[in-house]
PDB file of C-alpha atoms and ligand atoms in Angstrom:
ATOM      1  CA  UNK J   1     -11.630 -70.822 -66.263  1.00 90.00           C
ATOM      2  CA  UNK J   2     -14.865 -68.589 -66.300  1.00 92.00           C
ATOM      3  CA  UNK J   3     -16.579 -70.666 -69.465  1.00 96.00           C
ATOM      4  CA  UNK J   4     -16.291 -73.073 -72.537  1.00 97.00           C
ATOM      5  CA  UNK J   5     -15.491 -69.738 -75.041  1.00 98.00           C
ATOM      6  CA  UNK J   6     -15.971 -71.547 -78.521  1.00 98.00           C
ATOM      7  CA  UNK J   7     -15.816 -75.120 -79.644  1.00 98.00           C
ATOM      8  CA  UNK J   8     -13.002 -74.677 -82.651  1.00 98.00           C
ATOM      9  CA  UNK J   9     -14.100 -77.024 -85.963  1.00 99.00           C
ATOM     10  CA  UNK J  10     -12.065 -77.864 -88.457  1.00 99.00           C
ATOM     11  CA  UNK J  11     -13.332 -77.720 -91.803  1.00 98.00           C
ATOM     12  CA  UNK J  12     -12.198 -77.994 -95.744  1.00 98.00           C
ATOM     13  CA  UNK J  13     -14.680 -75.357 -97.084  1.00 98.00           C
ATOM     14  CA  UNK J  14     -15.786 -72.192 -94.863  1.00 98.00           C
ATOM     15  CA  UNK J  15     -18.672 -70.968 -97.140  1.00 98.00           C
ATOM     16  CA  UNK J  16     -20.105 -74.412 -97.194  1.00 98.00           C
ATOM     17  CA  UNK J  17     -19.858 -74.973 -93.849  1.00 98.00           C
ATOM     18  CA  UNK J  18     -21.413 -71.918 -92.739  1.00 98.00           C
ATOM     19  CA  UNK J  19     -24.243 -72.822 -94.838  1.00 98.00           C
ATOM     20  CA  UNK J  20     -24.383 -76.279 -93.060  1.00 98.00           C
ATOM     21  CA  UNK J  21     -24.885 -74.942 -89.417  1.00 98.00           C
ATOM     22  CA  UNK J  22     -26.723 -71.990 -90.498  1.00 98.00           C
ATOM     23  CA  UNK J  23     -29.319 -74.549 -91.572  1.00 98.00           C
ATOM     24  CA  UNK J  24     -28.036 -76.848 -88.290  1.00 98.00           C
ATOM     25  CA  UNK J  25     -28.243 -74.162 -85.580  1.00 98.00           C
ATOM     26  CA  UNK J  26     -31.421 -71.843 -87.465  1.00 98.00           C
ATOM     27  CA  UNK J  27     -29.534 -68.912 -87.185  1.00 97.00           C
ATOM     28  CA  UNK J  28     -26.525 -67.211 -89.269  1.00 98.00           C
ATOM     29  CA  UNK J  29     -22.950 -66.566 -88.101  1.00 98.00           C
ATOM     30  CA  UNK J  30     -22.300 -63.521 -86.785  1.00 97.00           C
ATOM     31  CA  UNK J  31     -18.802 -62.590 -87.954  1.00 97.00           C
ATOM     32  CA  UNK J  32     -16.078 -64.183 -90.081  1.00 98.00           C
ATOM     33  CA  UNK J  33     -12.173 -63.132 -89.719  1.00 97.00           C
ATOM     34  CA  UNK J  34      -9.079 -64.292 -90.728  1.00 97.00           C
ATOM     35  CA  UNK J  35      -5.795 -64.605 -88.309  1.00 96.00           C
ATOM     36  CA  UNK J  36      -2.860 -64.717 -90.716  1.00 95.00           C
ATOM     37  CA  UNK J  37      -0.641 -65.538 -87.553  1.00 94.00           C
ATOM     38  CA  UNK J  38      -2.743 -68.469 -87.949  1.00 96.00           C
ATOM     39  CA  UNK J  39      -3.093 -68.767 -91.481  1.00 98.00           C
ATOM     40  CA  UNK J  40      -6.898 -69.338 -90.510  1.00 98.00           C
ATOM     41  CA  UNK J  41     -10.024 -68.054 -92.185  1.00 98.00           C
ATOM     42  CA  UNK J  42     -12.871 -68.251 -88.837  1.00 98.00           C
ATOM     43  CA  UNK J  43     -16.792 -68.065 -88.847  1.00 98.00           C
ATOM     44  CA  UNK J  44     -18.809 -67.795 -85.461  1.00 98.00           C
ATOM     45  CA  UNK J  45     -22.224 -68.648 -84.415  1.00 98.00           C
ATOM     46  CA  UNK J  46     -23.100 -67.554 -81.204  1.00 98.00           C
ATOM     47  CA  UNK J  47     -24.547 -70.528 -79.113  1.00 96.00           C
ATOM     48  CA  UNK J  48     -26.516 -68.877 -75.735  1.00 95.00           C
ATOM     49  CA  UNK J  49     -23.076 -68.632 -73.463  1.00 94.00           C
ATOM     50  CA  UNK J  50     -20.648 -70.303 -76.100  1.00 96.00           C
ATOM     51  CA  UNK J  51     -19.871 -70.458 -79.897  1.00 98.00           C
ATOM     52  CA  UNK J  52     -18.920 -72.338 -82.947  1.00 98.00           C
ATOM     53  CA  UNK J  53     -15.735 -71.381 -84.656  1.00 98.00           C
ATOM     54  CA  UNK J  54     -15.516 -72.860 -87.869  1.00 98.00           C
ATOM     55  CA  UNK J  55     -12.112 -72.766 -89.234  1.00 98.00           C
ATOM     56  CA  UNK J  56     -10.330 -73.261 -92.488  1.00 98.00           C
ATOM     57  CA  UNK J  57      -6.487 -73.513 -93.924  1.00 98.00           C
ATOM     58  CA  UNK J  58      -5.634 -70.145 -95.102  1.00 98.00           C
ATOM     59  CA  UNK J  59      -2.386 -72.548 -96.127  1.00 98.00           C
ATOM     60  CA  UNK J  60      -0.845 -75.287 -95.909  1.00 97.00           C
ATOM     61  CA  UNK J  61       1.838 -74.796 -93.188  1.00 96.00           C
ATOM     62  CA  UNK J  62      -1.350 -73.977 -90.879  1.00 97.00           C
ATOM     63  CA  UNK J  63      -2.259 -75.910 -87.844  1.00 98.00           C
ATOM     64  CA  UNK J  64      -5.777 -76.806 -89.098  1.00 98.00           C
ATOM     65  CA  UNK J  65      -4.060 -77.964 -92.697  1.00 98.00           C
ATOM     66  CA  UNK J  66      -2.364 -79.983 -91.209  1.00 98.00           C
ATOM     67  CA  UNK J  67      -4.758 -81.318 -88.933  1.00 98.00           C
ATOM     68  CA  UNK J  68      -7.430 -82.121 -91.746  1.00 98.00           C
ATOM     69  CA  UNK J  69      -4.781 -83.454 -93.783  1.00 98.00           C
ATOM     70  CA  UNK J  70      -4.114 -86.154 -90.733  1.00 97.00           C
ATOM     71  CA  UNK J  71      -7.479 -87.011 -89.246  1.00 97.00           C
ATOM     72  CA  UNK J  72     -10.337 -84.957 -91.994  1.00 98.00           C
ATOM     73  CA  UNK J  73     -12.529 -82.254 -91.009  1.00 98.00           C
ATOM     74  CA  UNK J  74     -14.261 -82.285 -86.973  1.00 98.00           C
ATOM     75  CA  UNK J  75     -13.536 -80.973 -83.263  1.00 98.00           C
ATOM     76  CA  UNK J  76     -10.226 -79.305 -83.605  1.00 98.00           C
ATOM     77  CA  UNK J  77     -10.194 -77.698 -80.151  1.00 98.00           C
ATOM     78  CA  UNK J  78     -12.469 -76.744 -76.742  1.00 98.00           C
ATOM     79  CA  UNK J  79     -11.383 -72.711 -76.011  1.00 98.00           C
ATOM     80  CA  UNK J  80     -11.932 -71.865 -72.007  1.00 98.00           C
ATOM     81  CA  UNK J  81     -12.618 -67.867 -71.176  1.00 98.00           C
ATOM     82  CA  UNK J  82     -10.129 -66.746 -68.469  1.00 98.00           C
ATOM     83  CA  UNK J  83      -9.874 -63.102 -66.677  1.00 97.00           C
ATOM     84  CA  UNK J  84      -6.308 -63.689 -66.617  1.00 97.00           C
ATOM     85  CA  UNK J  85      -4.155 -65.171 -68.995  1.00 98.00           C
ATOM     86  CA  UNK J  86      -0.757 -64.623 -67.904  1.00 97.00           C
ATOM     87  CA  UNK J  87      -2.080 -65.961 -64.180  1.00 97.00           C
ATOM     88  CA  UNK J  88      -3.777 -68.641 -65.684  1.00 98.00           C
ATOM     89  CA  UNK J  89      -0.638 -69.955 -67.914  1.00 98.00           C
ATOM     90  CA  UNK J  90       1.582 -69.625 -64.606  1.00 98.00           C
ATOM     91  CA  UNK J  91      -1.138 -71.646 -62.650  1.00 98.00           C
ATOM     92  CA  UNK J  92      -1.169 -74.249 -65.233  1.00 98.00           C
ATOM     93  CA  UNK J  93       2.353 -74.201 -65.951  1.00 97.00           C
ATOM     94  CA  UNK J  94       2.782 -75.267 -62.462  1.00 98.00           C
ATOM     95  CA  UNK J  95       0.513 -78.120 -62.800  1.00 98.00           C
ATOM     96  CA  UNK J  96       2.725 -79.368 -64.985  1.00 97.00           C
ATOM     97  CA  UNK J  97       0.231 -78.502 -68.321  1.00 98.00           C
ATOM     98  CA  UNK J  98       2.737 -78.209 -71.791  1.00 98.00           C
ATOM     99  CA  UNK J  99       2.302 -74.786 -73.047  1.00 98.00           C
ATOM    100  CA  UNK J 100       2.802 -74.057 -76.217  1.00 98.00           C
ATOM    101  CA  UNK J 101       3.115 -70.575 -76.379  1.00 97.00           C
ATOM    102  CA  UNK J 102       3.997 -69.256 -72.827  1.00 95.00           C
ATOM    103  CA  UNK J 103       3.338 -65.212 -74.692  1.00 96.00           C
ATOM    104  CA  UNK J 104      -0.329 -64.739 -75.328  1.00 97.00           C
ATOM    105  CA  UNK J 105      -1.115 -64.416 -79.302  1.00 96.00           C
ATOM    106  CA  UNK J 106      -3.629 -62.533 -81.183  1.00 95.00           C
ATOM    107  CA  UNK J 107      -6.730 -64.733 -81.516  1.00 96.00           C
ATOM    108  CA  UNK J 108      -9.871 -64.037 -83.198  1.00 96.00           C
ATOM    109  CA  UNK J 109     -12.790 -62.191 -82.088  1.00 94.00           C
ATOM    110  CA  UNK J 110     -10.690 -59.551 -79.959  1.00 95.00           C
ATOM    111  CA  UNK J 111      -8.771 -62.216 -78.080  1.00 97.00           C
ATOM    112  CA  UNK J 112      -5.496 -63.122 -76.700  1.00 97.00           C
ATOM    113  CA  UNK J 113      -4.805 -66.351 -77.157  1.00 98.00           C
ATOM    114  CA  UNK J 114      -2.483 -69.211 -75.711  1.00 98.00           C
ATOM    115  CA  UNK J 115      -3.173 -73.176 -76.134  1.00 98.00           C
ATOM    116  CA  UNK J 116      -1.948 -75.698 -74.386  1.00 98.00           C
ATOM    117  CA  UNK J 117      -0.790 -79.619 -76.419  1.00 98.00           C
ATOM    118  CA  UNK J 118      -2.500 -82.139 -76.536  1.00 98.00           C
ATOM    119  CA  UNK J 119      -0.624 -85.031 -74.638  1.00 98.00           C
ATOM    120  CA  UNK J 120      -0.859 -82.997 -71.727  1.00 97.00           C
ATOM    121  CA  UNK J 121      -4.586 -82.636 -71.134  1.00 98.00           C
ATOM    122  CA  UNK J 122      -6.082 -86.146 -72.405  1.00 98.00           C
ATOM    123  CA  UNK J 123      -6.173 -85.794 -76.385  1.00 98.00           C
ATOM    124  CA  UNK J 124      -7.982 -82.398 -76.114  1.00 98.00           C
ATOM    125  CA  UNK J 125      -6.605 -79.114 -77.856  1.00 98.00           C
ATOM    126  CA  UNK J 126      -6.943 -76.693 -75.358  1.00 98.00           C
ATOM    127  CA  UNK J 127      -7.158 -73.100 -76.167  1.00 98.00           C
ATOM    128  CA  UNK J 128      -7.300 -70.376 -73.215  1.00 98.00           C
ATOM    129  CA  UNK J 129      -9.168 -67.477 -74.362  1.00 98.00           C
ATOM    130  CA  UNK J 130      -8.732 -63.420 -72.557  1.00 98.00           C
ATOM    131  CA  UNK J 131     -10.872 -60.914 -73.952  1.00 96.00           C
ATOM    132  CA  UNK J 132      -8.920 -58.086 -75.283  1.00 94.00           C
ATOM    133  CA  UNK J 133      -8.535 -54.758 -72.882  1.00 88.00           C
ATOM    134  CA  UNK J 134      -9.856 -51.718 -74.632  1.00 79.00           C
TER     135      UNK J 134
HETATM  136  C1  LIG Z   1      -6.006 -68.155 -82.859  1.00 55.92           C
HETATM  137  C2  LIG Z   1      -7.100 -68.101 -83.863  1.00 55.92           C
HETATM  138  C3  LIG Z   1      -8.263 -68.995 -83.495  1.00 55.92           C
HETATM  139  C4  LIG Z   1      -8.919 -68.462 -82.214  1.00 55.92           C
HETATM  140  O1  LIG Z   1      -9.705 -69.170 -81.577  1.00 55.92           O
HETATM  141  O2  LIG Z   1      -8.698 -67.260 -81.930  1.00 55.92           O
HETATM  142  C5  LIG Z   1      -7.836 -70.424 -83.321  1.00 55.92           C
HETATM  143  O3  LIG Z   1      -8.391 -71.192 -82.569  1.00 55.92           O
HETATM  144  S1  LIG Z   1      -6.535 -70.898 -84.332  1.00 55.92           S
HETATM  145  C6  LIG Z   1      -6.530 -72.712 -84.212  1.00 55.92           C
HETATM  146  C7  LIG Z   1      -5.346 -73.247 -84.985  1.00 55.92           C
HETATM  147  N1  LIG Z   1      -4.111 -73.020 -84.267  1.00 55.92           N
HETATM  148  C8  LIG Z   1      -3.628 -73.963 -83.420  1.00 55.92           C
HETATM  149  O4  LIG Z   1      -4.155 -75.047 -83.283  1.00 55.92           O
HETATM  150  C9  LIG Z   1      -2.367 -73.581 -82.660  1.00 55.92           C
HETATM  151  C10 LIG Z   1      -1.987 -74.653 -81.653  1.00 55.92           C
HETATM  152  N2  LIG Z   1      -1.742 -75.920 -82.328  1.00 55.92           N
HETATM  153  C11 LIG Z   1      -0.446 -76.368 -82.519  1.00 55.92           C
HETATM  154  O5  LIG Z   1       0.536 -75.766 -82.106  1.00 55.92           O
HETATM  155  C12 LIG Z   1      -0.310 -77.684 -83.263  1.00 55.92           C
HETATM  156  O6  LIG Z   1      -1.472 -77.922 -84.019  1.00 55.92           O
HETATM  157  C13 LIG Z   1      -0.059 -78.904 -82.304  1.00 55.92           C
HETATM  158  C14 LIG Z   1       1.222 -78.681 -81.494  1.00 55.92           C
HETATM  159  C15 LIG Z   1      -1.238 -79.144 -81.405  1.00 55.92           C
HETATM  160  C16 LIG Z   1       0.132 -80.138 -83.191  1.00 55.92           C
HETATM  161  O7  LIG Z   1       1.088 -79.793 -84.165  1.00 55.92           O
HETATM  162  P1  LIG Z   1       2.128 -80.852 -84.737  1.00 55.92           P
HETATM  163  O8  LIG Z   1       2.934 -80.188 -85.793  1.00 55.92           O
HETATM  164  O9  LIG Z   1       2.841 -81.500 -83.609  1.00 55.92           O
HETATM  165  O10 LIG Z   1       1.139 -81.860 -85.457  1.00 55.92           O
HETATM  166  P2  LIG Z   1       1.107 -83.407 -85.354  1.00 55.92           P
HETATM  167  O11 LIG Z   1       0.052 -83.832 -86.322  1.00 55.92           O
HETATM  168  O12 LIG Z   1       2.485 -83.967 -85.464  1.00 55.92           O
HETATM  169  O13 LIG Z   1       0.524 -83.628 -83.862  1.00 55.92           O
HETATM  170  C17 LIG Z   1       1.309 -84.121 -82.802  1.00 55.92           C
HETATM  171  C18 LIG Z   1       0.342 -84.960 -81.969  1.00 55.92           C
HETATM  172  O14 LIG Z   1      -0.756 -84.120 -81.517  1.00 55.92           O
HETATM  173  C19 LIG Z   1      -1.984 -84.628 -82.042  1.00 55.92           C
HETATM  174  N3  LIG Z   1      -2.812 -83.490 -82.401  1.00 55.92           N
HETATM  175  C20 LIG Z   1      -2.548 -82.543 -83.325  1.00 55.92           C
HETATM  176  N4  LIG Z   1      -3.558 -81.638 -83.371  1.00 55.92           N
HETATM  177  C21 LIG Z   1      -4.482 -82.054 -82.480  1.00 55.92           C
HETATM  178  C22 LIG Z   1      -5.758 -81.576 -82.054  1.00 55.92           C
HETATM  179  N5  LIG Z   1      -6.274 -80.448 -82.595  1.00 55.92           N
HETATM  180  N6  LIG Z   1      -6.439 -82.245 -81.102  1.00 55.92           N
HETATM  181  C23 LIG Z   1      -5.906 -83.383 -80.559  1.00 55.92           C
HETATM  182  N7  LIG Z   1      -4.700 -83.920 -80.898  1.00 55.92           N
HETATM  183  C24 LIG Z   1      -4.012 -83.239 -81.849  1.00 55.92           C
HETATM  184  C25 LIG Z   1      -1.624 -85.454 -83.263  1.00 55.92           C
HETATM  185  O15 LIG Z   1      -2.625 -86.423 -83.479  1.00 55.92           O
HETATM  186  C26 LIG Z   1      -0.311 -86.059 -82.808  1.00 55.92           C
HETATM  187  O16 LIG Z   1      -0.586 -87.103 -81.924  1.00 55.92           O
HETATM  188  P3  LIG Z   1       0.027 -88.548 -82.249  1.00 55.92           P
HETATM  189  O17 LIG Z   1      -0.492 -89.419 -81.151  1.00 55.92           O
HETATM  190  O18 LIG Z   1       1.530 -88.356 -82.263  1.00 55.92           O
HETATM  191  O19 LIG Z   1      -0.511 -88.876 -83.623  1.00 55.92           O
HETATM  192 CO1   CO Z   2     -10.103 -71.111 -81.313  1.00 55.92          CO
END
């Protein structure tokens, strides 16, 4: 793990949000983009090293739906930059981590993508982020 890559948020209403932590962080996001595979519409604010993804249902079969609909809008997930995905999913696969989805995915901002559950890493979301090769 290189770096914390974004913080993932949950929230009910994009626009609104964005307006919130453009006024909370003094500075405007800097790209939004939705990931169908997802069903996600996602915002980012570039923090120094790390960033704010703000995310919203696209619809209701999606992750963050259903996540809102259980516990309302907050922290949804901490993403961690890797140089190698597939190395890092076999390394952490052998350290007995759940994956969820052993293929990388598309993720947003030019990533590929692969999280690992919850029970297996204290409550947390984990999302392992690889930057996509040109
Ligand atoms: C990829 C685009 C973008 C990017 O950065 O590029 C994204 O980040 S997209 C983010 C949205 N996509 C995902 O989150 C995909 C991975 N998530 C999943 O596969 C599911 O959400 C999963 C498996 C974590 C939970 O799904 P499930 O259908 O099992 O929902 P339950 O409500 O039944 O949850 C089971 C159990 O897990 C707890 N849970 C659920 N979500 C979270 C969470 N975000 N953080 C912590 N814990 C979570 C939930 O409370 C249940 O626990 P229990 O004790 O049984 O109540
Ligand atoms: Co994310």
């Amino acid at each position: 793990m290189r770096k914390i890559e974004h913080l993932g948020i949950a929230v009910s209403d994009l626009e609104a949000s964005n307006n919130l932590f453009e006024k909370l962080l003094g500075k405007a996001h800097y790209k939004e983009e939705t990931v169908e595979g997802e069903g996600v519409s996602t915002s980012f604010f570039m923090i120094g090293e790390t960033k704010i993804e703000l995310l919203e249902a696209t619809r209701d079969t999606s992750a963050i739906a259903k996540f809102i609909g259980k516990k309302g809008e907050g922290i949804h997930h901490i993403a961690f930059d890797v140089e190698d995905i597939e190395a890092e999913v076999a390394r952490l696969k052998g350290e007995g981590f759940e994956i969820l989805n052993e293929t990388p995915k598309e993720g947003a901002d030019n990533k590929l993508v692969v999280f690992l559950h919850p029970k297996s890493t204290n409550g947390v979301l984990v999302e392992l982020c690889q930057e996509k090769k040109a």
